[in-house]
Tab-separated table of C-alpha atoms and ligand atoms in Angstrom:
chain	number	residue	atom	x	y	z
C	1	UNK	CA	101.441	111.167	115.923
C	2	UNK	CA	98.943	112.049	112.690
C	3	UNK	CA	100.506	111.504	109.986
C	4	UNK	CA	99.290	111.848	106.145
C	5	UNK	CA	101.678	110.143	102.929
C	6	UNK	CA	101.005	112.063	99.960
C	7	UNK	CA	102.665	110.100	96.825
C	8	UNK	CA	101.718	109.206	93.263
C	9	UNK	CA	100.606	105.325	92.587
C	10	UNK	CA	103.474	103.211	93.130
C	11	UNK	CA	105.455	106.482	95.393
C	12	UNK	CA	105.232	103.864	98.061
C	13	UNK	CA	103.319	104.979	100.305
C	14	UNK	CA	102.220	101.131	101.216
C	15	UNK	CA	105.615	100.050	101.278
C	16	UNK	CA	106.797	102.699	103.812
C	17	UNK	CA	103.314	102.721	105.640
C	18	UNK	CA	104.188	99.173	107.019
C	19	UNK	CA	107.598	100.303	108.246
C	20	UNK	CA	106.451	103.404	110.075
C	21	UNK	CA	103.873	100.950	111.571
C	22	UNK	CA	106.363	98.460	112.941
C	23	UNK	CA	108.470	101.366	114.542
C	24	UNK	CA	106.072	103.285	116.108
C	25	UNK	CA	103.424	101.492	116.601
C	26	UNK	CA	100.541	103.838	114.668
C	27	UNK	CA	97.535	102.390	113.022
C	28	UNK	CA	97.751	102.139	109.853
C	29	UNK	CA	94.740	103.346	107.485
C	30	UNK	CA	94.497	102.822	103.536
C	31	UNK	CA	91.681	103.963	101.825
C	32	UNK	CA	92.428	101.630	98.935
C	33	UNK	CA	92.911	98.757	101.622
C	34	UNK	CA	89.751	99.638	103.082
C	35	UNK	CA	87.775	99.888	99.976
C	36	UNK	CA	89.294	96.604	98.223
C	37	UNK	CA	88.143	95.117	101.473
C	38	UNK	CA	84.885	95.926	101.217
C	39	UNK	CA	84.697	95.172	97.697
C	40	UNK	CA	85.695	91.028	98.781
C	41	UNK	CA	82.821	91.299	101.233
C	42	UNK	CA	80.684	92.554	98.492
C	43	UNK	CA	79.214	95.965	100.919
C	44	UNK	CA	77.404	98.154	99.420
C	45	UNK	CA	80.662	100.538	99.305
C	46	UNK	CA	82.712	98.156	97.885
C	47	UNK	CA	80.322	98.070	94.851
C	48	UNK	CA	80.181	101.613	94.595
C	49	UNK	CA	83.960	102.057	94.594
C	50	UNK	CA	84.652	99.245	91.705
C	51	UNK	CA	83.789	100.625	88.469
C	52	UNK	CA	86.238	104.167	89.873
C	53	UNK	CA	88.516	101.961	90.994
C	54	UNK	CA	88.842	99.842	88.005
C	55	UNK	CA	88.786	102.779	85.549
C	56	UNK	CA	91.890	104.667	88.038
C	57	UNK	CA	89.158	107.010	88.377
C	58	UNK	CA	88.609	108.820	92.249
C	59	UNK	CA	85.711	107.323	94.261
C	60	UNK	CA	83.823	110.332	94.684
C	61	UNK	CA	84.524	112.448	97.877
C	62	UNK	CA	81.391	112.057	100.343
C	63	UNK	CA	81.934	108.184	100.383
C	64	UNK	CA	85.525	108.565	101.071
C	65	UNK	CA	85.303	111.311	103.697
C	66	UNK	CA	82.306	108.649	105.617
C	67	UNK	CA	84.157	105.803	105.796
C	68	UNK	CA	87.539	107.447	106.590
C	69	UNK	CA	86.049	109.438	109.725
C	70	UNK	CA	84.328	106.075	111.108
C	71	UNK	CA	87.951	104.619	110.800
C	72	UNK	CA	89.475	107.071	112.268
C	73	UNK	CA	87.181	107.442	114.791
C	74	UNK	CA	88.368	103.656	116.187
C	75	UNK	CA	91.813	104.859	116.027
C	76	UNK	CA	93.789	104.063	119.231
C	77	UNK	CA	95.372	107.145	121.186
C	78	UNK	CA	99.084	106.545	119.411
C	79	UNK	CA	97.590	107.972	116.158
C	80	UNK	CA	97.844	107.051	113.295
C	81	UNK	CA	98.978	107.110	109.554
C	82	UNK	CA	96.789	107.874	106.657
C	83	UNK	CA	97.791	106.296	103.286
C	84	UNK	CA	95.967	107.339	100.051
C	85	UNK	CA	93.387	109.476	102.134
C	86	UNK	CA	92.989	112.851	101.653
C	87	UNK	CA	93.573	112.576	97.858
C	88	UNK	CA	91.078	116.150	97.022
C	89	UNK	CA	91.824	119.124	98.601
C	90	UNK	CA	87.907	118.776	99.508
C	91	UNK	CA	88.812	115.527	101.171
C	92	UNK	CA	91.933	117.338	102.816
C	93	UNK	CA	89.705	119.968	104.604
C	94	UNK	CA	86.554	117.616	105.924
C	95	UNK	CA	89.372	115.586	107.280
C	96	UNK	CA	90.852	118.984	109.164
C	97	UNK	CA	87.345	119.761	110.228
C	98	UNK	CA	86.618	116.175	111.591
C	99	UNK	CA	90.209	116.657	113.528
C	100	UNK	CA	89.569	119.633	114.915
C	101	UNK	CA	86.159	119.104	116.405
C	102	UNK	CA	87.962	116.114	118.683
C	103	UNK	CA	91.152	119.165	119.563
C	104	UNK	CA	93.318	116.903	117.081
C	105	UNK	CA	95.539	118.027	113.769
C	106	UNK	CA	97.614	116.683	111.076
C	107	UNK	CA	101.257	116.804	112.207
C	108	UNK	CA	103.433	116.329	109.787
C	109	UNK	CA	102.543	115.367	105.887
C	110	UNK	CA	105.311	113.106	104.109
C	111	UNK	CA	105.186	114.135	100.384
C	112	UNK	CA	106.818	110.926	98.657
C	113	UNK	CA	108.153	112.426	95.078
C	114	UNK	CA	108.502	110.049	91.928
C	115	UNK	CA	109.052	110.376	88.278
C	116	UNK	CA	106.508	109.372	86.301
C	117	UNK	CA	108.697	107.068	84.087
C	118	UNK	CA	109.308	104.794	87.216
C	119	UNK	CA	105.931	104.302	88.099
C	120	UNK	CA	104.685	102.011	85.470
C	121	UNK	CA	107.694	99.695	86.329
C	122	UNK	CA	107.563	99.719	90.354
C	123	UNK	CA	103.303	98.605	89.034
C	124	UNK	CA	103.731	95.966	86.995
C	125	UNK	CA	105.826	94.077	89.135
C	126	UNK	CA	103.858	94.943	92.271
C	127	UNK	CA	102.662	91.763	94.258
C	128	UNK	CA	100.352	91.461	96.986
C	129	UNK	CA	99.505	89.306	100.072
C	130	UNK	CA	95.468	89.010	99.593
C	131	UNK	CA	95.813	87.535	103.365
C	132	UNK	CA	98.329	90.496	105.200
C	133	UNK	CA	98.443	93.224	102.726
C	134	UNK	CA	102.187	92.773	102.471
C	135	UNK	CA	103.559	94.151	99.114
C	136	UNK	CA	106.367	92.980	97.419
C	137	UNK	CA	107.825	93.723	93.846
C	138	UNK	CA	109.368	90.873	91.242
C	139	UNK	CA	112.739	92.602	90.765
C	140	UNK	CA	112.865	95.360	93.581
C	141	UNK	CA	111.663	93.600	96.767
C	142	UNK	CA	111.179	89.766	96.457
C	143	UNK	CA	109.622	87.462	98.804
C	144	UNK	CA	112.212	84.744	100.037
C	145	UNK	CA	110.138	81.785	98.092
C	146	UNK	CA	108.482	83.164	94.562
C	147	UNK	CA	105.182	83.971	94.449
C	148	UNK	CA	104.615	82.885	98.290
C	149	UNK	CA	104.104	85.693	101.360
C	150	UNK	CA	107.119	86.016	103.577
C	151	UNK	CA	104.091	86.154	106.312
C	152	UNK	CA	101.867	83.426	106.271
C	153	UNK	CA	102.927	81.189	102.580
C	154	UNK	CA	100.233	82.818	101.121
C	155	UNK	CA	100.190	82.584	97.223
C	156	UNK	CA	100.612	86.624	95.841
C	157	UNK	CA	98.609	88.126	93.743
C	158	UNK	CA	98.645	91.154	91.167
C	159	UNK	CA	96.193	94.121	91.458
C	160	UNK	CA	93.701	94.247	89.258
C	161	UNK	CA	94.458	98.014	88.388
C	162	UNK	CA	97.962	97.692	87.933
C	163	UNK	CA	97.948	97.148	83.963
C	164	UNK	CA	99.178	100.116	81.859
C	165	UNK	CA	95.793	101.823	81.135
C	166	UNK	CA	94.468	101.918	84.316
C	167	UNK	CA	98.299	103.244	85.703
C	168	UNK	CA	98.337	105.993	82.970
C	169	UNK	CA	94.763	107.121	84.030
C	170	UNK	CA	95.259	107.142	87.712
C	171	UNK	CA	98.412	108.657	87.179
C	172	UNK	CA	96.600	111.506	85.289
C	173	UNK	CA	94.269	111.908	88.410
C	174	UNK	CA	96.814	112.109	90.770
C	175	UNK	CA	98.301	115.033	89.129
C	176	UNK	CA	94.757	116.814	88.523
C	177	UNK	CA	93.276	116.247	91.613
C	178	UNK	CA	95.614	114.943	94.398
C	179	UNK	CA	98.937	117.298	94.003
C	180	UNK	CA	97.061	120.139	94.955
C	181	UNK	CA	96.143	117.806	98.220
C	182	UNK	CA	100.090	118.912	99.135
C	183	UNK	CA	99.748	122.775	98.221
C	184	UNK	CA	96.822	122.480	100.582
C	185	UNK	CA	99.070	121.452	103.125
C	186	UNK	CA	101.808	123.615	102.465
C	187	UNK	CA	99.175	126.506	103.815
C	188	UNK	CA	98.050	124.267	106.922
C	189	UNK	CA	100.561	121.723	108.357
C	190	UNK	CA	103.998	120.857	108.321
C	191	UNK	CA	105.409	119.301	104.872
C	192	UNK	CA	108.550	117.119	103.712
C	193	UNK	CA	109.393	116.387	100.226
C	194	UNK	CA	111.224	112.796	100.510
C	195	UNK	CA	112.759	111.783	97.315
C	196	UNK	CA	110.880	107.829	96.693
C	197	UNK	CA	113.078	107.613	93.451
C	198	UNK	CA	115.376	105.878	95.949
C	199	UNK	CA	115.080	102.425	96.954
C	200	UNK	CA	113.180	101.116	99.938
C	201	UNK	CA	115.270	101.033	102.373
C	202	UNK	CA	117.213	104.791	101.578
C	203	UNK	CA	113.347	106.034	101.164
C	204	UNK	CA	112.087	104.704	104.799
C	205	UNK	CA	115.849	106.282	105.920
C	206	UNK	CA	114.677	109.638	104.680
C	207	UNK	CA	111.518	109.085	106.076
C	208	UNK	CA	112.583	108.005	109.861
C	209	UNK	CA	114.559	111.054	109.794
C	210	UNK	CA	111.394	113.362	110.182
C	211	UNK	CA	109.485	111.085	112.197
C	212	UNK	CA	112.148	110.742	114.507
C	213	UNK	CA	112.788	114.853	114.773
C	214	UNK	CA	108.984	114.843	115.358
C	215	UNK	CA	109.094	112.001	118.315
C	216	UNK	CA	111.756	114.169	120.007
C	217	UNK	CA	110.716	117.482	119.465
B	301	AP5	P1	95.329	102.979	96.400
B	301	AP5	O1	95.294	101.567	96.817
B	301	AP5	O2	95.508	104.042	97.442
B	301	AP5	O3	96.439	103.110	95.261
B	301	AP5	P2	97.507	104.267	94.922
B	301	AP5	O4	97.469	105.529	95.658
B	301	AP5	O5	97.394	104.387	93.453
B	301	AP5	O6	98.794	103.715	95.476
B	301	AP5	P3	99.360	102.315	95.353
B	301	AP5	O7	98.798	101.438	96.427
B	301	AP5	O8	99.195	101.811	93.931
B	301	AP5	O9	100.911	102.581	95.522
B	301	AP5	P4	101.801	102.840	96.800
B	301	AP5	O10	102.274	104.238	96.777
B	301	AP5	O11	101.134	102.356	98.046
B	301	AP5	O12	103.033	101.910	96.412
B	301	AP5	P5	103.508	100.503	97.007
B	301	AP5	O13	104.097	100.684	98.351
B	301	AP5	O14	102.442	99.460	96.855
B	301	AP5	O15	94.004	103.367	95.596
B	301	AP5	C1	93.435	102.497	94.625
B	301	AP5	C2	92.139	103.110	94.098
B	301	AP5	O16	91.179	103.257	95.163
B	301	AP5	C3	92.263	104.528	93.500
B	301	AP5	O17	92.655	104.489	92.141
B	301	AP5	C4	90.838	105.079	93.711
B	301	AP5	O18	89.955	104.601	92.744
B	301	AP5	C5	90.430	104.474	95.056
B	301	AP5	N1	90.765	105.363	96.193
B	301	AP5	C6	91.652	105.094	97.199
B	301	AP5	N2	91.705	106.116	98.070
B	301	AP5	C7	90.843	107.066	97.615
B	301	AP5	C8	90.486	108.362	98.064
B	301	AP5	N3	91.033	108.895	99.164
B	301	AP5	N4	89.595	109.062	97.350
B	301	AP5	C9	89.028	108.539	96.226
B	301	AP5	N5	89.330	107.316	95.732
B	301	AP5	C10	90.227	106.572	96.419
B	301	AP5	O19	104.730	100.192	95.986
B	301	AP5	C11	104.469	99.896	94.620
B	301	AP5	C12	105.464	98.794	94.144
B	301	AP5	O20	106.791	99.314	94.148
B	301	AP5	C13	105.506	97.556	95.052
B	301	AP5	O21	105.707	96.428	94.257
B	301	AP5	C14	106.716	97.797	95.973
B	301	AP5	O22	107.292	96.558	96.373
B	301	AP5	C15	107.628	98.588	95.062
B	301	AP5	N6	108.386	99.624	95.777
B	301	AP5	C16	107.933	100.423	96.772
B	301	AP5	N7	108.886	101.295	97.140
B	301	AP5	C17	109.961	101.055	96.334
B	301	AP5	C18	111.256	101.654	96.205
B	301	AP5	N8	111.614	102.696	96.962
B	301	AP5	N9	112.095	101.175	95.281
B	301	AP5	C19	111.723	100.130	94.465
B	301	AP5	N10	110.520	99.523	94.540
B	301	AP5	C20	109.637	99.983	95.467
């Protein structure tokens, strides 16, 4: 299975990412993982990407389209799921062309829809494991002890670009530049709007539903 989440910031697509992971066994593949990453190792990439990534700005496509395609390239045969990647419709087609010069294609794009009004709450209260990547939320989806990762007792910590600024401008540039990323789509692959207004576990419900369709068709 190839599978792409489309979603605004805080749509989920992490969250629900993990899950699909854990059932069927994909590799997962976040660009902003990837590139926050490389940023701690202090690559040349990672200090590219910071002063976009700080502003909620988009790192600009030919670094993103590079580093995806050598991930993807070390994907296992299972497949995989691609979280935050394409986010251009430029981005969207060099992936297609990369695909299709290996005989492979996108099959299904999950579309995760959220108001805008729920976004800045699911980001301030966003916590992360710097150690696993496991997210977790101070009201909506707590670790057992405060603060510490379920995982590994890892202390959590916030995102640098979650503070309201930086959420209102890369909420702006997912609507300029990403939701045509799922008109894009429409045209080339098969596309599900799941409603992410939900909570977790009703969202990854929704979202099982397709993938398991897909697994059996
Ligand atoms: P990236 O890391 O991809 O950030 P994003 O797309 O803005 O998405 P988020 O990770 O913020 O949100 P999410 O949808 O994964 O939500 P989550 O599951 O964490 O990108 C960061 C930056 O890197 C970009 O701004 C850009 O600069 C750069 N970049 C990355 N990819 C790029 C690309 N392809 N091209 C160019 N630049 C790129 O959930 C959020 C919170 O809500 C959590 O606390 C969670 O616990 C909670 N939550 C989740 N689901 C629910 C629910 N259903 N109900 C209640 N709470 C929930």
């Amino acid at each position: 299975m190839r599978i792409v989440l489309l979603g605004a910031p805080g749509a989920g697509k992490g969250t629900q990412c993990k899950r699909i992971v854990d059932k069927y066994g994909l590799l997962h593949l976040s660009s902003g993982d990837i590139l926050r990453q490389q940023r701690v190792e202090g690559s040349e990439l990672g200090k590219k990407a910071k002063s976009y990534m700080d502003s909620g700005a988009l790192v600009p496509d030919e670094v993103i389209v590079e580093m995806m395609a050598d991930e993807i390239k070390k994907t296992p045969r299972a497949g995989f799921v691609l979280d935050g990647f394409p986010r251009t419709v430029e981005q969207a087609r060099e992936l297609d062309k990369a695909l299709a010069a290996n005989g492979q294609k996108i099959d299904i794009v999950l579309n995760l829809k959220i108001d805008d009004n729920i976004v800045a709450q699911r980001m301030t209260g966003r916590r992360s494991c710097p150690e696993c990547g496991a997210v977790y939320h101070t009201e909506n989806l707590k670790p057992k002890v405060e603060a510490i990762c379920d995982n590994d007792g890892t202390e959590l910590i916030q995102r640098p670009d979650d503070g309201p600024e930086v959420v209102a401008n890369r909420l702006q540039t997912y609507h300029l530049q990403t939701e045509p990323v799922v008109d894009y789509y429409k045209n080339n692959s098969t596309v599900y709007d799941i409603d992410a207004n939900k909570d977790a576990d009703q969202t990854t419900a929704l979202v099982f539903e397709k993938l398991d369709a897909l697994v059996k068709a």
